[in-house]
C-alpha cells in the first residue's frame, strides 16, 4: 500500500479511524505500525483507534476486525454487511478526510483495478460520471456533487469486489424489497455497461446492491415519492398514528405534519431493519427510564406496521419513533417539559419508586428534580416548578406550586390529580 505520512497533530480521532478503516478495505497488509505511520500517531494510539472502530462496526454492521498472528488486521463479515459498512464510512471519510480519499484510497483502488485487467472504460472517471448522470435521469433525482463523487468511487470498489468473487448475497425479503424499487431499473444501466466490457459477467446480486446504494442515498419526500412502496408506507403511517391515538387517548390536530415526519423517518428505518444496519444503542435505556409509558405505547402502536413489513424494530428504533411522538405531543399542547420537584428524605428506594410512578402517569416528558425536605423548607421551590411531590410530611409555603403527599401505590384520585396538573 502507498504510505502517506501526516504530521502527528493533524488528525482528529474520527479522521484517524476513517482513514484506518479505509485501509482495511484495500488489498495489502495493515498493521498498527502502518496505521500509525499513515495517521501520524504511535502504536498505542493506533491500537486504541482500532478498539473503538472494532466496537462501532460490530454494533452498526455486525462486522469484526480480526488480528492475525503477525499483528495485521482484516475485516470479517458477510459481503453485504462489508459493503454497507464501507458505504457509510466512505461517505464519512469524504467529509472528514477528503485528502486521504483523493491521495491514497482512490489511486490505490485504480491501481488494483488495472492490475486485475479490468478495462479502463469500466472505471474511467468520464464514463462513470456519464453513468451516474444517466441513473440520475432515470430516477428523476439530482445527485449532489459529493454524492456523485462518492458514487463514482464506490462503483470502482464494487468492480474490484466483483472481480474477486465477493458479490453480496441478499435474503429473499431483501431481494423482493430491492427489486421492486425504481432504483433497481436505474442500476440496470450500470450493469449493461459492465456486462459489455468485463471479462466475467457480474453476479446478478450486483444489480440489487447498486439499487440499494441508490436507495441509501435517497432523501424520502412524501410530497414527491409516488412509488407503490411509498404509497403503501403512507397508508401504514396513517394507521400507525391512529393506533397511537387509540392507545394513548391523545389526539393531534396536525396529523399531516406528524405523518410527514414519521414517513421520512420510517422510510429509512425500514431499510435499516431489513438490512441489519444498527443505530446508536445508548438512547433506548434512557428513554425507557424517563418515558416508560411513551415507549410502551409506541411499541404497541408499531406492532401492526412490524407485522405488515415482516420486521421487528429494535428498542433503539422504537426509541426514535417515541421521540417523534413525544415531540408532537408537546407541540400539540404548546408546552415545555414540565418540571416536577420530588422532596426527599431518608428512603431513596421509596423516592425512586415514586419517580417511576410519576413517569408512568403521562406520555409527556417530565423534568423531575430532587430536593431534600429540609432544603425545601428553607428555600422553597423555583417558579418554574409545576408540581411538588413527596412521601414525607412538610408544610407548604404561602406561594408555591401544588404539593401532593404521595403514598404508594398512588391512589386513583392522586393519579388523576397529578395527570391533570401535568397535562394541563
Tab-separated table of C-alpha atoms in Angstrom:
chain	number	residue	atom	x	y	z
A	1	UNK	CA	0.000	0.000	0.000
A	2	UNK	CA	1.213	3.515	-0.711
A	3	UNK	CA	2.043	5.240	2.580
A	4	UNK	CA	1.333	8.943	3.007
A	5	UNK	CA	2.821	10.318	6.243
A	6	UNK	CA	0.973	13.121	8.018
A	7	UNK	CA	2.142	15.384	10.849
A	8	UNK	CA	1.227	13.931	14.268
A	9	UNK	CA	-1.142	16.709	15.291
A	10	UNK	CA	-3.107	17.000	12.047
A	11	UNK	CA	-5.851	14.401	12.543
A	12	UNK	CA	-8.708	14.075	14.993
A	13	UNK	CA	-9.791	10.662	16.305
A	14	UNK	CA	-12.747	10.406	13.846
A	15	UNK	CA	-10.415	11.261	10.951
A	16	UNK	CA	-7.835	8.684	12.031
A	17	UNK	CA	-10.465	5.977	12.374
A	18	UNK	CA	-11.929	6.782	8.953
A	19	UNK	CA	-8.537	6.500	7.325
A	20	UNK	CA	-7.735	3.311	9.198
A	21	UNK	CA	-10.952	1.605	8.150
A	22	UNK	CA	-10.496	2.586	4.512
A	23	UNK	CA	-7.031	0.996	4.642
A	24	UNK	CA	-8.625	-2.276	5.710
A	25	UNK	CA	-10.862	-2.253	2.634
A	26	UNK	CA	-7.904	-2.184	0.262
A	27	UNK	CA	-5.687	-5.160	-0.588
A	28	UNK	CA	-2.476	-5.367	1.375
A	29	UNK	CA	-1.228	-5.804	4.917
A	30	UNK	CA	-2.412	-3.383	7.590
A	31	UNK	CA	-0.597	-3.366	10.948
A	32	UNK	CA	-0.580	-0.937	13.901
A	33	UNK	CA	2.763	0.346	12.638
A	34	UNK	CA	1.411	1.095	9.147
A	35	UNK	CA	-1.687	2.742	10.639
A	36	UNK	CA	0.476	4.792	12.981
A	37	UNK	CA	2.745	5.909	10.168
A	38	UNK	CA	-0.096	7.000	7.882
A	39	UNK	CA	-2.120	8.621	10.676
A	40	UNK	CA	0.870	10.177	12.390
A	41	UNK	CA	0.397	8.510	15.789
A	42	UNK	CA	2.253	5.934	17.865
A	43	UNK	CA	1.295	2.272	18.047
A	44	UNK	CA	-0.628	2.680	21.296
A	45	UNK	CA	-2.990	5.292	19.851
A	46	UNK	CA	-3.345	3.254	16.661
A	47	UNK	CA	-4.423	0.230	18.729
A	48	UNK	CA	-6.908	2.310	20.723
A	49	UNK	CA	-8.367	3.675	17.473
A	50	UNK	CA	-8.731	0.074	16.339
A	51	UNK	CA	-10.573	-0.904	19.547
A	52	UNK	CA	-13.072	1.939	19.086
A	53	UNK	CA	-13.559	1.212	15.390
A	54	UNK	CA	-13.990	-2.511	16.024
A	55	UNK	CA	-16.714	-1.758	18.577
A	56	UNK	CA	-18.533	0.616	16.233
A	57	UNK	CA	-18.638	-1.611	13.167
A	58	UNK	CA	-19.704	-4.573	15.302
A	59	UNK	CA	-22.603	-2.552	16.719
A	60	UNK	CA	-23.745	-0.960	13.468
A	61	UNK	CA	-22.784	-3.508	10.812
A	62	UNK	CA	-22.220	-6.896	12.525
A	63	UNK	CA	-18.595	-6.964	11.406
A	64	UNK	CA	-15.438	-7.968	13.240
A	65	UNK	CA	-11.823	-6.871	12.864
A	66	UNK	CA	-9.608	-9.906	13.379
A	67	UNK	CA	-5.954	-9.808	14.358
A	68	UNK	CA	-3.599	-12.302	12.691
A	69	UNK	CA	-0.640	-13.900	14.413
A	70	UNK	CA	1.687	-11.397	12.709
A	71	UNK	CA	-0.289	-8.476	14.192
A	72	UNK	CA	-2.032	-7.470	10.963
A	73	UNK	CA	-5.748	-6.786	10.749
A	74	UNK	CA	-8.586	-7.799	8.450
A	75	UNK	CA	-12.357	-7.223	8.397
A	76	UNK	CA	-14.518	-10.305	8.825
A	77	UNK	CA	-18.212	-10.483	7.967
A	78	UNK	CA	-20.830	-11.058	5.282
A	79	UNK	CA	-20.056	-9.340	1.932
A	80	UNK	CA	-23.323	-7.365	2.089
A	81	UNK	CA	-22.532	-6.056	5.572
A	82	UNK	CA	-18.994	-5.205	4.485
A	83	UNK	CA	-20.259	-3.197	1.529
A	84	UNK	CA	-22.881	-1.333	3.562
A	85	UNK	CA	-20.257	-0.511	6.175
A	86	UNK	CA	-17.933	0.924	3.531
A	87	UNK	CA	-20.834	2.889	2.030
A	88	UNK	CA	-21.292	4.626	5.374
A	89	UNK	CA	-17.618	5.114	6.211
A	90	UNK	CA	-16.525	6.235	2.753
A	91	UNK	CA	-19.195	8.951	2.757
A	92	UNK	CA	-17.992	9.962	6.213
A	93	UNK	CA	-14.366	9.969	5.043
A	94	UNK	CA	-15.198	12.226	2.105
A	95	UNK	CA	-16.378	14.796	4.656
A	96	UNK	CA	-13.732	14.303	7.323
A	97	UNK	CA	-10.557	13.418	5.399
A	98	UNK	CA	-11.051	14.154	1.677
A	99	UNK	CA	-7.293	14.492	1.173
A	100	UNK	CA	-6.738	10.871	2.198
A	101	UNK	CA	-9.549	9.704	-0.086
A	102	UNK	CA	-8.100	11.626	-3.032
A	103	UNK	CA	-4.407	10.932	-2.476
A	104	UNK	CA	-4.440	7.411	-1.039
A	105	UNK	CA	-7.708	5.454	-1.341
A	106	UNK	CA	-8.620	6.456	-4.918
A	107	UNK	CA	-5.233	5.936	-6.593
A	108	UNK	CA	-4.702	2.607	-4.784
A	109	UNK	CA	-8.121	1.422	-5.961
A	110	UNK	CA	-7.400	2.395	-9.569
A	111	UNK	CA	-4.055	0.615	-9.429
A	112	UNK	CA	-5.712	-2.590	-8.223
A	113	UNK	CA	-8.354	-2.405	-10.972
A	114	UNK	CA	-5.625	-2.009	-13.580
A	115	UNK	CA	-3.674	-4.945	-12.137
A	116	UNK	CA	-6.841	-7.071	-12.285
A	117	UNK	CA	-7.030	-6.499	-16.039
A	118	UNK	CA	-10.383	-4.719	-15.874
A	119	UNK	CA	-10.830	-2.495	-18.963
A	120	UNK	CA	-10.290	1.157	-18.122
A	121	UNK	CA	-13.594	2.025	-19.790
A	122	UNK	CA	-15.313	0.397	-16.784
A	123	UNK	CA	-13.737	2.732	-14.219
A	124	UNK	CA	-12.706	5.766	-16.231
A	125	UNK	CA	-13.953	8.884	-14.424
A	126	UNK	CA	-15.563	10.311	-17.552
A	127	UNK	CA	-17.555	7.135	-18.232
A	128	UNK	CA	-18.543	6.753	-14.589
A	129	UNK	CA	-19.685	10.377	-14.466
A	130	UNK	CA	-21.869	9.774	-17.532
A	131	UNK	CA	-23.297	6.585	-15.958
A	132	UNK	CA	-24.146	8.363	-12.713
A	133	UNK	CA	-25.842	11.161	-14.661
A	134	UNK	CA	-27.822	8.614	-16.670
A	135	UNK	CA	-29.029	6.948	-13.466
A	136	UNK	CA	-29.899	10.358	-12.073
A	137	UNK	CA	-32.176	10.998	-15.047
A	138	UNK	CA	-33.742	7.536	-14.766
A	139	UNK	CA	-34.555	8.261	-11.127
A	140	UNK	CA	-35.615	11.859	-11.787
A	141	UNK	CA	-33.282	12.793	-8.986
A	142	UNK	CA	-30.382	15.248	-8.911
A	143	UNK	CA	-27.348	13.911	-7.063
A	144	UNK	CA	-25.396	16.446	-5.045
A	145	UNK	CA	-21.769	16.929	-6.078
A	146	UNK	CA	-20.449	14.941	-3.103
A	147	UNK	CA	-22.897	12.079	-3.709
A	148	UNK	CA	-21.948	11.977	-7.376
A	149	UNK	CA	-18.264	11.839	-6.439
A	150	UNK	CA	-18.986	9.126	-3.897
A	151	UNK	CA	-20.894	7.013	-6.430
A	152	UNK	CA	-18.075	7.159	-8.969
A	153	UNK	CA	-15.584	5.971	-6.374
A	154	UNK	CA	-17.868	3.382	-4.794
A	155	UNK	CA	-18.657	1.852	-8.193
A	156	UNK	CA	-14.922	1.258	-8.678
A	157	UNK	CA	-14.763	-0.565	-5.360
A	158	UNK	CA	-17.739	-2.730	-6.363
A	159	UNK	CA	-15.902	-3.620	-9.577
A	160	UNK	CA	-12.877	-4.743	-7.583
A	161	UNK	CA	-15.078	-6.891	-5.324
A	162	UNK	CA	-16.844	-8.464	-8.325
A	163	UNK	CA	-13.520	-9.440	-9.842
A	164	UNK	CA	-12.538	-11.108	-6.569
A	165	UNK	CA	-15.813	-13.062	-6.483
A	166	UNK	CA	-17.084	-11.212	-3.399
A	167	UNK	CA	-20.554	-10.218	-4.527
A	168	UNK	CA	-23.071	-9.589	-1.730
A	169	UNK	CA	-25.822	-12.072	-1.002
A	170	UNK	CA	-29.443	-10.999	-0.437
A	171	UNK	CA	-32.086	-12.807	1.566
A	172	UNK	CA	-35.464	-13.416	-0.060
A	173	UNK	CA	-37.078	-10.475	1.764
A	174	UNK	CA	-34.162	-8.181	0.920
A	175	UNK	CA	-34.302	-9.278	-2.720
A	176	UNK	CA	-38.045	-8.624	-3.000
A	177	UNK	CA	-37.796	-5.235	-1.313
A	178	UNK	CA	-34.947	-4.022	-3.529
A	179	UNK	CA	-36.062	-5.490	-6.855
A	180	UNK	CA	-39.394	-3.670	-6.603
A	181	UNK	CA	-37.806	-0.237	-6.331
A	182	UNK	CA	-37.279	2.191	-9.208
A	183	UNK	CA	-33.579	2.195	-8.266
A	184	UNK	CA	-33.336	-1.414	-9.474
A	185	UNK	CA	-34.114	-0.406	-13.051
A	186	UNK	CA	-31.699	2.515	-12.851
A	187	UNK	CA	-28.934	0.163	-11.678
A	188	UNK	CA	-29.522	-1.898	-14.818
A	189	UNK	CA	-27.869	0.869	-16.836
A	190	UNK	CA	-24.595	0.319	-14.986
A	191	UNK	CA	-24.868	-3.459	-15.290
A	192	UNK	CA	-25.307	-3.213	-19.077
A	193	UNK	CA	-22.209	-1.037	-19.311
A	194	UNK	CA	-20.151	-3.517	-17.292
A	195	UNK	CA	-21.525	-6.652	-18.952
A	196	UNK	CA	-20.298	-5.428	-22.330
A	197	UNK	CA	-16.758	-4.892	-21.053
A	198	UNK	CA	-15.699	-7.019	-18.082
A	199	UNK	CA	-14.233	-10.491	-18.782
A	200	UNK	CA	-16.560	-12.226	-16.288
A	201	UNK	CA	-20.246	-11.140	-16.221
A	202	UNK	CA	-21.231	-9.510	-12.906
A	203	UNK	CA	-23.180	-11.553	-10.385
A	204	UNK	CA	-26.974	-10.864	-10.523
A	205	UNK	CA	-26.894	-9.606	-6.925
A	206	UNK	CA	-24.648	-6.763	-8.044
A	207	UNK	CA	-27.634	-5.042	-9.637
A	208	UNK	CA	-29.513	-5.425	-6.364
A	209	UNK	CA	-26.629	-3.886	-4.467
A	210	UNK	CA	-26.279	-0.967	-6.857
A	211	UNK	CA	-30.013	-0.348	-6.438
A	212	UNK	CA	-29.580	-0.485	-2.660
A	213	UNK	CA	-26.771	2.051	-2.911
A	214	UNK	CA	-29.076	4.495	-4.687
A	215	UNK	CA	-31.755	3.778	-2.080
A	216	UNK	CA	-29.363	4.600	0.760
A	217	UNK	CA	-28.607	7.993	-0.812
A	218	UNK	CA	-32.291	8.840	-1.201
A	219	UNK	CA	-33.878	11.517	0.975
A	220	UNK	CA	-37.549	10.494	1.393
A	221	UNK	CA	-40.049	13.132	0.289
A	222	UNK	CA	-43.720	12.334	0.969
A	223	UNK	CA	-44.806	15.044	-1.474
A	224	UNK	CA	-42.865	13.590	-4.412
A	225	UNK	CA	-42.450	9.893	-3.669
A	226	UNK	CA	-45.053	8.018	-5.703
A	227	UNK	CA	-43.677	4.504	-5.988
A	228	UNK	CA	-46.180	1.826	-4.840
A	229	UNK	CA	-43.964	1.082	-1.811
A	230	UNK	CA	-44.036	4.784	-0.892
A	231	UNK	CA	-47.827	4.929	-1.167
A	232	UNK	CA	-48.066	1.785	0.941
A	233	UNK	CA	-45.857	3.350	3.615
A	234	UNK	CA	-48.012	6.492	3.736
A	235	UNK	CA	-51.034	4.272	4.451
A	236	UNK	CA	-49.066	2.430	7.140
A	237	UNK	CA	-48.101	5.738	8.755
A	238	UNK	CA	-51.739	6.830	8.878
A	239	UNK	CA	-52.611	3.552	10.575
A	240	UNK	CA	-49.713	3.964	12.999
A	241	UNK	CA	-50.943	7.395	14.103
A	242	UNK	CA	-54.461	6.031	14.541
A	243	UNK	CA	-53.125	3.161	16.659
A	244	UNK	CA	-51.130	5.551	18.839
A	245	UNK	CA	-54.163	7.798	19.234
A	246	UNK	CA	-56.323	4.852	20.281
A	247	UNK	CA	-53.785	3.531	22.797
A	248	UNK	CA	-52.875	6.889	24.331
A	249	UNK	CA	-56.219	8.681	24.234
A	250	UNK	CA	-54.375	11.755	22.931
A	251	UNK	CA	-55.076	13.339	19.539
A	252	UNK	CA	-53.029	15.508	17.184
A	253	UNK	CA	-54.626	18.477	15.440
A	254	UNK	CA	-51.948	18.472	12.703
A	255	UNK	CA	-51.782	14.792	11.846
A	256	UNK	CA	-50.464	15.618	8.384
A	257	UNK	CA	-47.377	17.285	9.827
A	258	UNK	CA	-46.776	14.327	12.126
A	259	UNK	CA	-47.326	11.905	9.237
A	260	UNK	CA	-44.743	13.721	7.124
A	261	UNK	CA	-42.075	13.412	9.802
A	262	UNK	CA	-42.910	9.778	10.520
A	263	UNK	CA	-42.847	8.911	6.807
A	264	UNK	CA	-39.373	10.402	6.349
A	265	UNK	CA	-38.075	8.601	9.414
A	266	UNK	CA	-39.721	5.230	8.805
A	267	UNK	CA	-38.719	5.060	5.134
A	268	UNK	CA	-35.120	4.916	6.333
A	269	UNK	CA	-35.805	2.887	9.485
A	270	UNK	CA	-37.447	0.101	7.458
A	271	UNK	CA	-34.352	-0.249	5.294
A	272	UNK	CA	-32.092	-0.247	8.346
A	273	UNK	CA	-34.134	-3.105	9.814
A	274	UNK	CA	-34.324	-5.080	6.575
A	275	UNK	CA	-30.582	-4.843	6.019
A	276	UNK	CA	-29.413	-5.149	9.610
A	277	UNK	CA	-27.948	-1.666	9.989
A	278	UNK	CA	-27.723	-0.604	13.615
A	279	UNK	CA	-28.028	2.815	15.237
A	280	UNK	CA	-26.806	4.352	18.492
A	281	UNK	CA	-27.649	1.964	21.330
A	282	UNK	CA	-27.272	4.448	24.191
A	283	UNK	CA	-30.683	6.037	23.642
A	284	UNK	CA	-33.434	3.499	24.481
A	285	UNK	CA	-32.319	2.773	28.038
A	286	UNK	CA	-32.535	6.466	28.884
A	287	UNK	CA	-35.867	6.912	27.081
A	288	UNK	CA	-37.308	3.825	28.787
A	289	UNK	CA	-36.282	5.191	32.168
A	290	UNK	CA	-37.555	8.704	31.564
A	291	UNK	CA	-40.608	7.954	29.415
A	292	UNK	CA	-41.697	4.350	30.109
A	293	UNK	CA	-45.320	4.861	29.108
A	294	UNK	CA	-44.399	6.655	25.892
A	295	UNK	CA	-42.022	3.837	24.928
A	296	UNK	CA	-44.562	1.165	25.757
A	297	UNK	CA	-47.333	2.919	23.841
A	298	UNK	CA	-45.101	3.447	20.814
A	299	UNK	CA	-44.029	-0.200	20.813
A	300	UNK	CA	-47.667	-1.333	20.904
A	301	UNK	CA	-48.677	1.141	18.171
A	302	UNK	CA	-45.907	-0.127	15.867
A	303	UNK	CA	-46.978	-3.784	16.164
A	304	UNK	CA	-49.240	-3.716	13.104
A	305	UNK	CA	-46.617	-1.983	10.981
A	306	UNK	CA	-43.986	-4.537	12.034
A	307	UNK	CA	-46.302	-7.406	11.133
A	308	UNK	CA	-47.105	-5.874	7.746
A	309	UNK	CA	-43.434	-5.496	6.789
A	310	UNK	CA	-42.263	-8.689	8.492
A	311	UNK	CA	-39.734	-6.917	10.688
A	312	UNK	CA	-39.105	-6.241	14.367
A	313	UNK	CA	-37.936	-2.794	15.395
A	314	UNK	CA	-35.125	-2.780	17.923
A	315	UNK	CA	-35.503	-0.784	21.130
A	316	UNK	CA	-33.205	1.797	19.514
A	317	UNK	CA	-35.541	2.239	16.546
A	318	UNK	CA	-38.656	2.322	18.749
A	319	UNK	CA	-36.942	4.976	20.875
A	320	UNK	CA	-36.547	7.261	17.856
A	321	UNK	CA	-40.203	6.849	16.880
A	322	UNK	CA	-41.206	7.541	20.507
A	323	UNK	CA	-39.203	10.781	20.429
A	324	UNK	CA	-41.153	11.915	17.361
A	325	UNK	CA	-44.486	11.188	19.030
A	326	UNK	CA	-43.339	12.845	22.266
A	327	UNK	CA	-42.178	15.981	20.480
A	328	UNK	CA	-45.528	16.310	18.677
A	329	UNK	CA	-47.422	15.798	21.922
A	330	UNK	CA	-45.505	18.702	23.448
A	331	UNK	CA	-46.054	20.834	20.356
A	332	UNK	CA	-49.726	19.896	20.340
A	333	UNK	CA	-50.154	21.072	23.920
A	334	UNK	CA	-47.876	24.092	23.378
A	335	UNK	CA	-45.915	23.199	26.477
A	336	UNK	CA	-42.363	22.946	27.608
A	337	UNK	CA	-41.095	19.991	29.603
A	338	UNK	CA	-42.973	20.111	32.924
A	339	UNK	CA	-40.755	20.487	35.994
A	340	UNK	CA	-41.624	18.314	38.978
A	341	UNK	CA	-39.889	18.676	42.348
A	342	UNK	CA	-39.585	15.466	44.363
A	343	UNK	CA	-38.858	16.215	48.009
A	344	UNK	CA	-36.521	13.642	49.539
A	345	UNK	CA	-35.836	12.316	52.992
A	346	UNK	CA	-34.223	9.110	54.184
A	347	UNK	CA	-35.771	6.437	51.933
A	348	UNK	CA	-34.149	6.513	48.494
A	349	UNK	CA	-35.899	3.358	47.214
A	350	UNK	CA	-39.300	4.870	48.068
A	351	UNK	CA	-38.367	8.086	46.278
A	352	UNK	CA	-37.190	6.198	43.167
A	353	UNK	CA	-40.470	4.254	43.041
A	354	UNK	CA	-42.470	7.471	43.295
A	355	UNK	CA	-40.462	8.929	40.405
A	356	UNK	CA	-41.151	5.799	38.369
A	357	UNK	CA	-44.905	6.004	39.036
A	358	UNK	CA	-44.952	9.699	38.142
A	359	UNK	CA	-43.338	8.929	34.794
A	360	UNK	CA	-45.860	6.145	34.169
A	361	UNK	CA	-48.767	8.586	34.544
A	362	UNK	CA	-48.223	10.624	31.391
A	363	UNK	CA	-46.795	10.364	27.910
A	364	UNK	CA	-45.482	13.916	28.146
A	365	UNK	CA	-41.812	14.488	29.021
A	366	UNK	CA	-41.110	15.357	32.663
A	367	UNK	CA	-38.124	17.046	34.242
A	368	UNK	CA	-38.031	15.591	37.769
A	369	UNK	CA	-35.588	17.158	40.190
A	370	UNK	CA	-34.758	16.077	43.722
A	371	UNK	CA	-34.577	18.418	46.723
A	372	UNK	CA	-34.422	17.498	50.383
A	373	UNK	CA	-37.393	18.394	52.582
A	374	UNK	CA	-35.033	20.391	54.811
A	375	UNK	CA	-33.757	22.476	51.885
A	376	UNK	CA	-37.294	22.994	50.599
A	377	UNK	CA	-38.439	24.344	53.985
A	378	UNK	CA	-35.601	26.850	53.907
A	379	UNK	CA	-35.625	27.975	50.268
A	380	UNK	CA	-38.918	26.781	48.726
A	381	UNK	CA	-39.247	25.906	45.043
A	382	UNK	CA	-38.379	27.914	41.939
A	383	UNK	CA	-41.211	29.467	39.949
A	384	UNK	CA	-40.619	27.060	37.032
A	385	UNK	CA	-41.810	24.093	39.121
A	386	UNK	CA	-45.260	22.802	38.077
A	387	UNK	CA	-45.788	20.223	40.803
A	388	UNK	CA	-44.229	19.206	44.116
A	389	UNK	CA	-44.495	15.584	45.264
A	390	UNK	CA	-43.216	13.985	48.459
A	391	UNK	CA	-43.937	10.965	50.667
A	392	UNK	CA	-42.856	12.982	53.718
A	393	UNK	CA	-44.868	15.457	55.729
A	394	UNK	CA	-43.894	19.079	55.097
A	395	UNK	CA	-45.576	22.450	55.258
A	396	UNK	CA	-46.318	24.367	52.077
A	397	UNK	CA	-45.046	27.954	51.627
A	398	UNK	CA	-47.584	30.697	51.062
A	399	UNK	CA	-46.798	30.929	47.353
A	400	UNK	CA	-45.966	27.582	45.825
A	401	UNK	CA	-46.803	25.086	43.119
A	402	UNK	CA	-49.349	22.411	44.112
A	403	UNK	CA	-47.946	19.861	46.570
A	404	UNK	CA	-49.099	16.248	46.770
A	405	UNK	CA	-48.257	13.979	49.701
A	406	UNK	CA	-47.783	10.697	47.859
A	407	UNK	CA	-48.394	7.269	49.308
A	408	UNK	CA	-47.605	4.063	47.440
A	409	UNK	CA	-49.258	2.844	45.445
A	410	UNK	CA	-50.662	6.139	44.225
A	411	UNK	CA	-54.427	6.251	44.702
A	412	UNK	CA	-56.728	6.828	41.753
A	413	UNK	CA	-57.637	10.349	42.968
A	414	UNK	CA	-53.963	11.238	43.310
A	415	UNK	CA	-53.158	9.795	39.893
A	416	UNK	CA	-55.968	11.762	38.268
A	417	UNK	CA	-54.987	14.977	40.032
A	418	UNK	CA	-51.314	14.605	39.075
A	419	UNK	CA	-52.202	13.875	35.457
A	420	UNK	CA	-54.460	16.950	35.286
A	421	UNK	CA	-51.643	19.164	36.561
A	422	UNK	CA	-49.001	17.699	34.267
A	423	UNK	CA	-51.099	17.648	31.096
A	424	UNK	CA	-52.846	20.996	31.539
